Amino acid sequence: MHRVVFIVILIFFTCLHLHSQGFNWQYTTRYPIEAPSLFLGLNSSYNHSSHHSNIDLREYFVHCCQFNDGSAKGFSIGASAEKWFSGNSSALLSLLFKNQSVSFYKIERLPRLYDSLTTQYELNSIISNISLEIGGKRRLFDSHFHLAASLFFSYLFNTSNKYSETVLEPMDFPWRTRVISSASFSDINRFNIFPNLRAGYDWSFYLNYYASFFLQANIPLFDLAKDKKWKSSSIEFGFIIFKGID
């Protein structure tokens, strides 16, 4: 009797470890394997964001316009680690390179003697940063769907800005478009923190390998500009390919 109880307990804990990530990674019951709990992987995602601001565009010391609403799209690539503590919960750690192209447009009208001059100012900014993500993940109802919450600690290391002005009216104006080489706008914060919420699905495509597909949303805790309002909200979808190592 004691031997039967011991065998049942042994089988229970063996199966619990085998399913520590929710996947039944064994060829047959006669040849069980020890499933890893630590995984490393490659991360890639596409993002789209909306920007709301009151940043000023100046040419030398002359105020040209104030940008209010913009949009951006970009991508991120990097490496991720996931440590499973049970069959339903894990800790996440990622180091990512993120790149975004942000665009703002503003139409201004300047009255003249017989008509008005209508121009469109445009700001195109390429923003690159390094982000460290720390968070946790929870499987839903013993399925492979999951929810996760994390924080991105972001350092902006490069920006590239292009400013231009296009004449919309009158059509016979001497020039149509010009690049404003002497323009400037508000300084950008180098450091920021982004709370992040994620929903996703894990799919095992081979022994000790799985892909984690996700959709996530994040916003910055602080303004992107140092002395002006500049908020954003971002939606990302992507995937991580994990391989078990321990």
Coordinates of N, CA and C in Angstrom, one line a residue:
M1 N 0.8 -1.2 0.0 CA 0.0 0.0 0.0 C 0.9 1.3 0.0
H2 N 1.9 1.3 0.9 CA 2.8 2.4 0.9 C 3.5 2.6 -0.4
R3 N 3.9 1.5 -1.0 CA 4.5 1.6 -2.3 C 3.6 2.2 -3.4
V4 N 2.3 1.9 -3.4 CA 1.4 2.4 -4.3 C 1.2 3.9 -4.1
V5 N 1.1 4.3 -2.8 CA 1.0 5.8 -2.5 C 2.2 6.5 -3.0
F6 N 3.4 5.9 -2.7 CA 4.6 6.6 -3.2 C 4.7 6.7 -4.7
I7 N 4.3 5.7 -5.4 CA 4.3 5.8 -6.9 C 3.3 6.8 -7.4
V8 N 2.1 6.9 -6.8 CA 1.1 7.9 -7.2 C 1.7 9.3 -7.0
I9 N 2.3 9.5 -5.8 CA 2.8 10.8 -5.5 C 4.0 11.2 -6.5
L10 N 4.8 10.2 -6.8 CA 5.9 10.4 -7.7 C 5.4 10.8 -9.1
I11 N 4.4 10.0 -9.5 CA 3.8 10.3 -10.9 C 3.2 11.7 -10.9
F12 N 2.5 12.1 -9.8 CA 1.9 13.4 -9.7 C 2.9 14.5 -9.9
F13 N 4.0 14.5 -9.1 CA 4.9 15.5 -9.2 C 5.7 15.5 -10.5
T14 N 5.9 14.3 -11.0 CA 6.6 14.3 -12.3 C 5.7 14.9 -13.4
C15 N 4.5 14.6 -13.4 CA 3.6 15.2 -14.4 C 3.4 16.7 -14.2
L16 N 3.4 17.2 -12.9 CA 3.4 18.6 -12.6 C 4.6 19.3 -13.2
H17 N 5.7 18.7 -13.1 CA 6.9 19.3 -13.7 C 6.9 19.3 -15.2
L18 N 6.4 18.2 -15.7 CA 6.3 18.1 -17.2 C 5.4 19.1 -17.8
H19 N 4.4 19.5 -17.0 CA 3.4 20.5 -17.5 C 3.6 21.8 -16.9
S20 N 4.8 22.2 -16.5 CA 5.1 23.4 -15.8 C 4.9 24.6 -16.7
Q21 N 4.8 24.5 -18.1 CA 4.5 25.5 -19.0 C 3.2 25.3 -19.7
G22 N 2.5 24.3 -19.3 CA 1.2 24.0 -19.9 C 1.3 23.1 -21.1
F23 N 2.5 22.6 -21.5 CA 2.7 21.8 -22.7 C 3.1 20.4 -22.2
N24 N 2.5 19.4 -22.9 CA 2.8 18.0 -22.6 C 4.0 17.5 -23.5
W25 N 5.2 17.9 -23.1 CA 6.4 17.6 -23.9 C 7.0 16.3 -23.5
Q26 N 6.4 15.2 -24.1 CA 7.0 13.9 -23.9 C 6.5 13.1 -25.1
Y27 N 7.4 12.2 -25.6 CA 7.1 11.4 -26.7 C 6.0 10.3 -26.4
T28 N 6.2 9.6 -25.3 CA 5.3 8.6 -24.8 C 5.4 8.6 -23.3
T29 N 4.4 8.0 -22.6 CA 4.4 7.9 -21.2 C 5.6 7.0 -20.7
R30 N 6.1 6.2 -21.6 CA 7.2 5.3 -21.3 C 8.6 6.0 -21.3
Y31 N 8.6 7.2 -22.1 CA 9.8 7.9 -22.2 C 9.6 9.4 -21.8
P32 N 9.3 9.7 -20.6 CA 9.1 11.1 -20.2 C 10.4 11.9 -20.2
I33 N 10.2 13.2 -20.4 CA 11.4 14.0 -20.4 C 11.2 15.1 -19.3
E34 N 12.3 15.7 -18.9 CA 12.2 16.7 -17.9 C 12.1 18.1 -18.6
A35 N 10.9 18.7 -18.5 CA 10.6 19.9 -19.2 C 11.4 21.1 -18.5
P36 N 12.0 22.0 -19.3 CA 12.7 23.2 -18.7 C 11.7 24.2 -18.2
S37 N 12.1 25.0 -17.2 CA 11.3 26.1 -16.7 C 11.9 27.5 -17.1
L38 N 13.1 27.5 -17.7 CA 13.7 28.8 -18.1 C 13.8 28.7 -19.6
F39 N 13.4 29.8 -20.2 CA 13.4 29.9 -21.7 C 14.0 31.2 -22.2
L40 N 14.7 31.2 -23.2 CA 15.3 32.4 -23.9 C 14.7 32.4 -25.3
G41 N 14.5 33.7 -25.8 CA 13.9 33.8 -27.1 C 14.2 35.1 -27.8
L42 N 13.8 35.2 -29.0 CA 13.9 36.4 -29.8 C 12.5 37.1 -30.0
N43 N 12.5 38.4 -29.9 CA 11.3 39.2 -29.8 C 11.2 40.1 -30.9
S44 N 10.0 40.2 -31.6 CA 9.8 41.2 -32.6 C 8.4 41.7 -32.6
S45 N 8.1 43.0 -32.9 CA 6.8 43.5 -32.9 C 6.7 44.7 -33.7
Y46 N 5.4 45.0 -34.1 CA 5.1 46.2 -34.9 C 4.2 47.1 -34.0
N47 N 4.4 48.4 -34.0 CA 3.6 49.2 -33.2 C 3.0 50.4 -34.0
H48 N 1.9 50.9 -33.5 CA 1.2 52.1 -34.0 C 0.8 52.9 -32.8
S49 N 1.0 54.2 -32.8 CA 0.7 55.1 -31.6 C 0.1 56.4 -32.0
S50 N -0.7 56.9 -31.1 CA -1.3 58.3 -31.3 C -0.6 59.2 -30.3
H51 N -0.3 60.5 -30.8 CA 0.4 61.4 -30.0 C -0.4 62.7 -29.9
H52 N -0.4 63.2 -28.6 CA -1.1 64.5 -28.3 C -0.2 65.4 -27.6
S53 N -0.1 66.6 -28.1 CA 1.0 67.5 -27.6 C 0.6 69.0 -27.7
N54 N 1.4 69.9 -27.2 CA 1.4 71.3 -27.5 C 2.8 71.8 -27.7
I55 N 3.6 71.1 -28.5 CA 5.0 71.5 -28.7 C 5.0 72.6 -29.8
D56 N 5.9 73.5 -29.6 CA 6.1 74.7 -30.5 C 7.2 74.4 -31.6
L57 N 6.9 74.8 -32.8 CA 7.9 74.9 -33.9 C 8.3 76.3 -34.1
R58 N 9.7 76.5 -34.0 CA 10.2 77.8 -34.2 C 11.3 77.8 -35.3
E59 N 11.3 78.9 -36.1 CA 12.3 79.1 -37.1 C 13.2 80.3 -36.6
Y60 N 14.4 80.0 -36.2 CA 15.2 80.9 -35.4 C 14.4 81.2 -34.2
F61 N 14.0 82.5 -34.0 CA 13.2 82.8 -32.8 C 11.8 83.1 -33.1
V62 N 11.4 82.9 -34.3 CA 10.0 83.2 -34.8 C 9.1 81.9 -34.6
H63 N 8.0 82.1 -33.9 CA 7.0 81.1 -33.7 C 6.3 80.8 -35.0
C64 N 6.4 79.5 -35.4 CA 5.7 79.1 -36.7 C 4.3 78.5 -36.4
C65 N 4.3 77.5 -35.5 CA 3.0 76.9 -35.2 C 3.1 76.0 -34.0
Q66 N 2.0 75.5 -33.5 CA 2.0 74.5 -32.4 C 1.5 73.2 -32.9
F67 N 2.2 72.1 -32.7 CA 1.7 70.8 -33.1 C 0.9 70.2 -32.0
N68 N -0.3 69.6 -32.4 CA -1.2 69.1 -31.4 C -1.4 67.6 -31.5
D69 N -1.7 67.1 -32.7 CA -2.0 65.7 -32.8 C -1.1 65.1 -33.9
G70 N -0.6 63.9 -33.6 CA 0.2 63.2 -34.5 C 0.1 61.7 -34.4
S71 N 0.8 61.0 -35.3 CA 0.7 59.5 -35.2 C 2.1 59.0 -35.5
A72 N 2.3 57.7 -35.2 CA 3.6 57.1 -35.4 C 3.4 55.6 -35.7
K73 N 4.4 55.0 -36.3 CA 4.4 53.6 -36.5 C 5.9 53.2 -36.4
G74 N 6.1 52.0 -36.0 CA 7.5 51.5 -35.9 C 7.6 50.0 -35.5
F75 N 8.8 49.6 -35.1 CA 9.0 48.2 -34.8 C 10.0 48.1 -33.6
S76 N 10.0 46.9 -33.1 CA 11.0 46.6 -32.0 C 11.5 45.2 -32.2
I77 N 12.8 45.0 -31.9 CA 13.4 43.7 -31.9 C 14.3 43.6 -30.6
G78 N 14.5 42.3 -30.2 CA 15.3 42.2 -29.0 C 15.3 40.7 -28.5
A79 N 15.7 40.6 -27.3 CA 15.8 39.2 -26.7 C 15.0 39.2 -25.4
S80 N 14.4 38.0 -25.1 CA 13.5 37.9 -24.0 C 13.9 36.6 -23.2
A81 N 13.5 36.6 -21.9 CA 13.7 35.5 -21.1 C 12.4 35.3 -20.3
E82 N 12.0 34.0 -20.1 CA 10.8 33.7 -19.3 C 11.1 32.6 -18.4
K83 N 10.8 32.8 -17.1 CA 11.0 31.8 -16.0 C 9.6 31.4 -15.5
W84 N 9.3 30.1 -15.6 CA 8.1 29.6 -15.1 C 8.2 29.1 -13.7
F85 N 7.3 29.6 -12.8 CA 7.4 29.2 -11.4 C 6.3 28.1 -11.1
S86 N 5.3 28.0 -11.9 CA 4.3 26.9 -11.8 C 3.7 26.7 -13.2
G87 N 2.7 25.9 -13.2 CA 2.0 25.7 -14.5 C 1.3 26.9 -15.1
N88 N 1.1 27.9 -14.2 CA 0.2 29.0 -14.6 C 0.8 30.4 -14.6
S89 N 2.0 30.5 -14.0 CA 2.6 31.9 -13.8 C 4.1 31.9 -14.1
S90 N 4.5 33.0 -14.6 CA 5.9 33.2 -15.0 C 6.4 34.6 -14.9
A91 N 7.7 34.8 -14.9 CA 8.3 36.2 -14.9 C 8.9 36.4 -16.2
L92 N 8.8 37.7 -16.7 CA 9.3 38.1 -18.0 C 10.4 39.1 -17.9
L93 N 11.4 39.0 -18.8 CA 12.5 40.0 -18.8 C 12.9 40.1 -20.3
S94 N 12.9 41.4 -20.8 CA 13.2 41.6 -22.2 C 14.1 42.8 -22.3
L95 N 15.0 42.8 -23.3 CA 15.9 43.9 -23.7 C 15.6 44.2 -25.2
L96 N 15.1 45.4 -25.5 CA 14.6 45.7 -26.8 C 15.2 47.0 -27.4
F97 N 15.3 46.9 -28.7 CA 15.6 48.1 -29.5 C 14.3 48.5 -30.2
K98 N 13.9 49.8 -29.9 CA 12.6 50.3 -30.5 C 12.9 51.5 -31.4
N99 N 12.2 51.5 -32.5 CA 12.3 52.6 -33.5 C 10.9 53.0 -33.9
Q100 N 10.7 54.4 -33.9 CA 9.4 54.9 -34.3 C 9.6 56.1 -35.2
S101 N 8.7 56.2 -36.2 CA 8.6 57.4 -37.1 C 7.4 58.2 -36.7
V102 N 7.5 59.4 -36.1 CA 6.4 60.2 -35.7 C 6.2 61.3 -36.6
S103 N 4.9 61.6 -37.0 CA 4.6 62.7 -37.9 C 3.5 63.6 -37.3
F104 N 3.8 64.9 -37.4 CA 2.8 65.9 -37.0 C 2.5 66.8 -38.2
Y105 N 1.3 67.3 -38.3 CA 0.9 68.2 -39.3 C 0.1 69.4 -38.7
K106 N 0.3 70.6 -39.2 CA -0.5 71.7 -38.7 C -0.7 72.7 -39.9
I107 N -1.9 73.1 -40.1 CA -2.3 74.1 -41.2 C -2.4 75.5 -40.5
E108 N -1.7 76.5 -41.1 CA -1.8 77.9 -40.7 C -2.2 78.8 -41.8
R109 N -3.0 79.8 -41.5 CA -3.5 80.8 -42.4 C -3.0 82.2 -42.0
L110 N -2.4 82.8 -43.0 CA -1.9 84.2 -42.8 C -2.6 85.1 -43.7
P111 N -3.5 86.0 -43.2 CA -4.2 87.0 -44.0 C -3.3 87.9 -44.8
R112 N -3.6 88.2 -46.0 CA -2.8 89.1 -46.8 C -3.8 90.2 -47.4
L113 N -3.3 91.1 -48.2 CA -4.1 92.2 -48.7 C -5.3 91.8 -49.5
Y114 N -5.2 90.9 -50.4 CA -6.3 90.5 -51.3 C -6.7 89.0 -51.1
D115 N -5.9 88.3 -50.3 CA -6.2 86.9 -50.1 C -5.5 86.4 -48.8
S116 N -5.3 85.1 -48.7 CA -4.6 84.6 -47.5 C -3.6 83.5 -47.9
L117 N -2.6 83.4 -47.2 CA -1.5 82.4 -47.4 C -1.8 81.2 -46.5
T118 N -2.1 80.1 -47.1 CA -2.4 78.9 -46.3 C -1.2 77.9 -46.5
T119 N -0.6 77.6 -45.4 CA 0.6 76.6 -45.4 C 0.4 75.5 -44.5
Q120 N 1.0 74.4 -44.8 CA 1.0 73.2 -43.9 C 2.4 73.0 -43.4
Y121 N 2.6 73.0 -42.1 CA 3.9 72.7 -41.4 C 3.9 71.2 -41.1
E122 N 5.0 70.6 -41.3 CA 5.1 69.1 -41.1 C 6.4 68.8 -40.3
L123 N 6.3 68.0 -39.3 CA 7.4 67.5 -38.5 C 7.5 66.0 -38.6
N124 N 8.6 65.5 -39.1 CA 8.8 64.0 -39.1 C 10.0 63.7 -38.2
S125 N 9.8 62.9 -37.2 CA 10.8 62.6 -36.2 C 11.0 61.1 -36.1
I126 N 12.2 60.7 -36.2 CA 12.6 59.3 -36.0 C 13.2 59.1 -34.6
I127 N 12.5 58.4 -33.8 CA 13.0 58.2 -32.4 C 13.4 56.8 -32.2
S128 N 14.6 56.6 -31.6 CA 15.2 55.3 -31.3 C 15.5 55.2 -29.8
N129 N 15.2 54.1 -29.2 CA 15.5 53.9 -27.8 C 15.7 52.5 -27.5
I130 N 16.3 52.3 -26.3 CA 16.6 51.0 -25.7 C 15.6 50.8 -24.5
S131 N 14.9 49.7 -24.5 CA 14.0 49.5 -23.4 C 14.2 48.2 -22.7
L132 N 14.1 48.2 -21.3 CA 14.2 47.1 -20.5 C 12.8 46.8 -20.0
E133 N 12.3 45.6 -20.3 CA 10.9 45.2 -19.8 C 11.0 44.2 -18.7
I134 N 10.3 44.5 -17.6 CA 10.2 43.6 -16.5 C 8.7 43.4 -16.1
G135 N 8.3 42.1 -16.0 CA 6.9 41.9 -15.8 C 6.6 40.5 -15.4
G136 N 5.3 40.2 -15.3 CA 4.8 38.8 -15.0 C 3.7 38.4 -15.9
K137 N 3.4 37.1 -16.0 CA 2.5 36.6 -16.9 C 1.7 35.5 -16.2
R138 N 0.4 35.4 -16.6 CA -0.5 34.4 -16.0 C -1.4 33.8 -17.1
R139 N -1.4 32.4 -17.1 CA -2.2 31.7 -18.0 C -3.7 31.8 -17.5
L140 N -4.6 31.7 -18.5 CA -6.0 31.9 -18.2 C -6.7 30.5 -18.3
F141 N -7.4 30.1 -17.1 CA -8.2 29.0 -17.1 C -7.5 27.7 -17.6
D142 N -6.2 27.6 -17.3 CA -5.5 26.4 -17.7 C -5.4 26.2 -19.2
S143 N -5.6 27.3 -19.9 CA -5.5 27.3 -21.4 C -4.1 27.9 -21.8
H144 N -3.9 28.0 -23.0 CA -2.6 28.6 -23.5 C -2.8 30.1 -23.8
F145 N -4.0 30.7 -23.5 CA -4.1 32.1 -23.5 C -3.6 32.7 -22.2
H146 N -3.1 33.9 -22.3 CA -2.5 34.5 -21.1 C -2.7 36.0 -21.0
L147 N -2.6 36.6 -19.8 CA -2.5 38.0 -19.6 C -1.2 38.3 -18.9
A148 N -0.6 39.5 -19.2 CA 0.7 39.9 -18.7 C 0.7 41.4 -18.4
A149 N 1.4 41.8 -17.4 CA 1.6 43.2 -17.0 C 3.1 43.4 -16.8
S150 N 3.6 44.6 -17.3 CA 5.0 44.8 -17.2 C 5.3 46.3 -17.2
L151 N 6.5 46.7 -17.0 CA 7.0 48.0 -17.1 C 8.2 48.1 -18.1
F152 N 8.1 49.1 -19.0 CA 9.2 49.3 -19.9 C 10.0 50.5 -19.3
F153 N 11.3 50.3 -19.1 CA 12.2 51.4 -18.7 C 13.0 51.8 -19.9
S154 N 12.7 53.0 -20.4 CA 13.2 53.3 -21.8 C 14.2 54.5 -21.7
Y155 N 15.3 54.3 -22.5 CA 16.3 55.4 -22.7 C 16.3 55.7 -24.2
L156 N 16.0 57.0 -24.5 CA 16.1 57.5 -25.8 C 17.5 57.9 -26.2
F157 N 18.1 57.3 -27.2 CA 19.5 57.6 -27.4 C 19.7 58.3 -28.8
N158 N 18.6 58.4 -29.6 CA 18.8 59.1 -30.9 C 17.5 59.6 -31.4
T159 N 17.5 60.9 -31.9 CA 16.4 61.5 -32.6 C 16.9 62.1 -33.9
S160 N 16.1 62.0 -34.9 CA 16.4 62.7 -36.2 C 15.1 63.4 -36.7
N161 N 15.2 64.7 -36.8 CA 14.0 65.5 -37.1 C 14.1 66.2 -38.4
K162 N 13.0 66.3 -39.1 CA 12.9 67.0 -40.4 C 11.7 67.9 -40.4
Y163 N 11.9 69.2 -40.7 CA 10.8 70.1 -40.7 C 10.6 70.6 -42.1
S164 N 9.3 70.8 -42.5 CA 9.0 71.3 -43.8 C 7.8 72.2 -43.8
E165 N 7.6 73.0 -44.8 CA 6.5 73.9 -45.0 C 6.0 73.8 -46.4
T166 N 4.7 73.5 -46.6 CA 4.1 73.4 -48.0 C 3.0 74.4 -48.1
V167 N 3.1 75.2 -49.2 CA 2.1 76.2 -49.5 C 0.9 75.5 -50.2
L168 N -0.3 75.6 -49.5 CA -1.5 75.0 -50.1 C -2.3 76.0 -51.0
E169 N -2.3 77.3 -50.5 CA -3.0 78.4 -51.3 C -2.2 79.7 -51.0
P170 N -2.1 80.5 -52.1 CA -2.6 80.4 -53.4 C -1.7 79.5 -54.3
M171 N -2.3 79.0 -55.3 CA -1.6 78.0 -56.2 C -0.5 78.6 -57.0
D172 N -0.5 80.0 -57.2 CA 0.5 80.6 -58.0 C 1.6 81.2 -57.1
F173 N 1.8 80.7 -55.9 CA 2.8 81.2 -55.0 C 4.2 80.8 -55.6
P174 N 5.2 81.7 -55.4 CA 6.5 81.5 -56.0 C 7.2 80.1 -55.7
W175 N 6.9 79.6 -54.5 CA 7.5 78.2 -54.2 C 6.4 77.4 -53.6
R176 N 6.6 76.1 -53.6 CA 5.6 75.1 -53.1 C 6.0 74.5 -51.8
T177 N 7.2 74.0 -51.7 CA 7.6 73.3 -50.5 C 9.1 73.7 -50.2
R178 N 9.3 73.8 -48.9 CA 10.7 74.1 -48.5 C 11.0 73.4 -47.2
V179 N 12.3 73.0 -47.0 CA 12.7 72.4 -45.8 C 13.2 73.5 -44.9
I180 N 12.8 73.5 -43.6 CA 13.1 74.5 -42.7 C 14.4 74.0 -41.9
S181 N 15.5 74.3 -42.4 CA 16.8 73.8 -41.8 C 17.1 74.4 -40.5
S182 N 16.6 75.6 -40.2 CA 16.9 76.3 -39.0 C 15.8 76.2 -37.9
A183 N 14.9 75.2 -38.1 CA 13.8 75.0 -37.1 C 14.2 74.3 -35.9
S184 N 13.5 74.4 -34.9 CA 13.7 73.7 -33.6 C 12.4 73.5 -32.9
F185 N 12.3 72.6 -31.9 CA 11.1 72.4 -31.1 C 11.6 71.9 -29.7
S186 N 10.7 71.6 -28.9 CA 11.0 71.3 -27.5 C 11.9 70.2 -27.3
D187 N 12.7 70.2 -26.2 CA 13.6 69.1 -25.9 C 12.9 67.9 -25.5
I188 N 13.4 66.7 -25.8 CA 12.8 65.5 -25.5 C 13.4 64.8 -24.2
N189 N 12.5 64.2 -23.4 CA 13.0 63.5 -22.2 C 13.8 62.2 -22.7
R190 N 14.9 62.0 -22.1 CA 15.7 60.9 -22.4 C 15.2 59.6 -21.8
F191 N 14.7 59.7 -20.5 CA 14.3 58.6 -19.8 C 12.7 58.6 -19.6
N192 N 12.1 57.4 -19.7 CA 10.7 57.3 -19.4 C 10.3 55.9 -19.0
I193 N 9.1 55.8 -18.4 CA 8.6 54.5 -18.0 C 7.3 54.3 -18.6
F194 N 7.1 53.1 -19.2 CA 5.8 52.8 -19.8 C 5.1 51.6 -19.2
P195 N 4.0 51.8 -18.4 CA 3.2 50.6 -18.0 C 2.6 49.9 -19.2
N196 N 2.6 48.6 -19.1 CA 2.2 47.8 -20.3 C 1.3 46.7 -19.9
L197 N 0.2 46.5 -20.7 CA -0.7 45.4 -20.5 C -0.7 44.5 -21.8
R198 N -0.7 43.2 -21.6 CA -0.6 42.3 -22.8 C -1.5 41.2 -22.7
A199 N -2.1 40.8 -23.8 CA -2.9 39.5 -24.0 C -2.3 38.7 -25.1
G200 N -2.2 37.4 -24.9 CA -1.6 36.6 -25.9 C -1.9 35.1 -25.9
Y201 N -1.2 34.4 -26.7 CA -1.4 32.9 -26.8 C -0.1 32.3 -27.1
D202 N 0.2 31.2 -26.3 CA 1.4 30.4 -26.5 C 1.1 29.1 -27.3
W203 N 2.0 28.9 -28.3 CA 1.8 27.7 -29.2 C 3.1 27.0 -29.2
S204 N 3.1 25.7 -28.8 CA 4.2 24.8 -28.9 C 4.3 24.2 -30.3
F205 N 5.4 24.5 -31.0 CA 5.5 23.9 -32.4 C 6.5 22.8 -32.5
Y206 N 7.3 22.6 -31.4 CA 8.3 21.6 -31.3 C 8.7 21.3 -29.9
L207 N 9.3 20.2 -29.6 CA 9.7 19.9 -28.3 C 10.7 20.9 -27.7
N208 N 10.3 21.5 -26.6 CA 11.1 22.6 -25.9 C 11.1 23.9 -26.6
Y209 N 10.2 24.1 -27.6 CA 10.1 25.3 -28.3 C 8.6 25.8 -28.3
Y210 N 8.4 27.1 -28.1 CA 7.1 27.6 -28.3 C 7.1 29.0 -28.7
A211 N 6.1 29.5 -29.4 CA 5.9 30.8 -29.9 C 4.8 31.5 -29.1
S212 N 5.1 32.7 -28.6 CA 4.2 33.5 -27.8 C 3.7 34.7 -28.7
F213 N 2.5 34.6 -29.1 CA 1.9 35.7 -29.9 C 1.2 36.7 -29.0
F214 N 1.3 38.0 -29.2 CA 0.7 38.9 -28.2 C 0.2 40.2 -28.9
L215 N -0.7 40.8 -28.2 CA -1.2 42.2 -28.5 C -1.1 43.0 -27.2
Q216 N -0.5 44.1 -27.2 CA -0.3 44.9 -26.0 C -0.5 46.4 -26.2
A217 N -0.7 47.1 -25.1 CA -0.9 48.5 -25.1 C -0.1 49.1 -24.0
N218 N 0.5 50.3 -24.2 CA 1.2 51.0 -23.2 C 1.1 52.5 -23.4
I219 N 1.4 53.2 -22.3 CA 1.4 54.7 -22.3 C 2.6 55.1 -21.4
P220 N 3.1 56.3 -21.6 CA 4.3 56.8 -20.8 C 3.8 57.4 -19.5
L221 N 4.5 57.2 -18.4 CA 4.2 57.9 -17.2 C 4.5 59.4 -17.2
F222 N 5.5 59.8 -18.0 CA 5.9 61.2 -18.1 C 5.8 61.7 -19.5
D223 N 5.7 63.0 -19.6 CA 5.6 63.6 -21.0 C 6.9 63.3 -21.8
L224 N 6.8 63.1 -23.1 CA 7.9 62.9 -23.9 C 8.8 64.1 -24.1
A225 N 8.2 65.3 -23.9 CA 9.0 66.6 -24.0 C 9.3 67.1 -22.6
K226 N 10.4 67.8 -22.4 CA 10.8 68.2 -21.1 C 9.9 69.3 -20.6
D227 N 9.6 70.3 -21.4 CA 8.9 71.5 -20.9 C 7.5 71.7 -21.5
K228 N 7.0 70.7 -22.3 CA 5.7 70.8 -22.9 C 5.0 69.5 -22.7
K229 N 3.7 69.6 -22.9 CA 2.8 68.4 -22.9 C 3.1 67.6 -24.2
W230 N 3.3 66.3 -24.0 CA 3.5 65.4 -25.1 C 3.2 64.0 -24.6
K231 N 2.0 63.5 -24.8 CA 1.6 62.2 -24.4 C 1.4 61.3 -25.6
S232 N 1.5 60.0 -25.4 CA 1.2 59.0 -26.5 C 0.6 57.8 -25.9
S233 N -0.1 57.1 -26.8 CA -0.7 55.8 -26.4 C -0.4 54.8 -27.6
S234 N 0.1 53.6 -27.3 CA 0.7 52.7 -28.3 C 0.0 51.4 -28.2
I235 N -0.2 50.8 -29.4 CA -0.7 49.4 -29.6 C 0.3 48.7 -30.3
E236 N 0.7 47.5 -29.8 CA 1.7 46.7 -30.5 C 1.2 45.2 -30.7
F237 N 1.6 44.6 -31.8 CA 1.4 43.2 -31.9 C 2.7 42.5 -32.4
G238 N 2.9 41.3 -31.9 CA 4.2 40.7 -32.2 C 4.3 39.3 -31.7
F239 N 5.5 38.8 -31.7 CA 5.7 37.4 -31.3 C 7.1 37.2 -30.7
I240 N 7.2 36.2 -29.8 CA 8.5 35.8 -29.3 C 8.7 34.3 -29.5
I241 N 9.8 33.9 -30.0 CA 10.1 32.5 -30.2 C 11.0 32.0 -29.1
F242 N 10.5 31.1 -28.2 CA 11.3 30.7 -27.0 C 11.8 29.3 -27.2
K243 N 13.0 29.1 -26.6 CA 13.6 27.8 -26.5 C 14.0 27.5 -25.1
G244 N 13.6 26.3 -24.6 CA 14.0 25.9 -23.2 C 15.4 25.6 -23.1
I245 N 16.0 26.2 -22.0 CA 17.5 25.9 -21.7 C 17.7 25.3 -20.4
D246 N 16.8 25.4 -19.4 CA 17.0 24.8 -18.1 C 15.7 24.4 -17.4

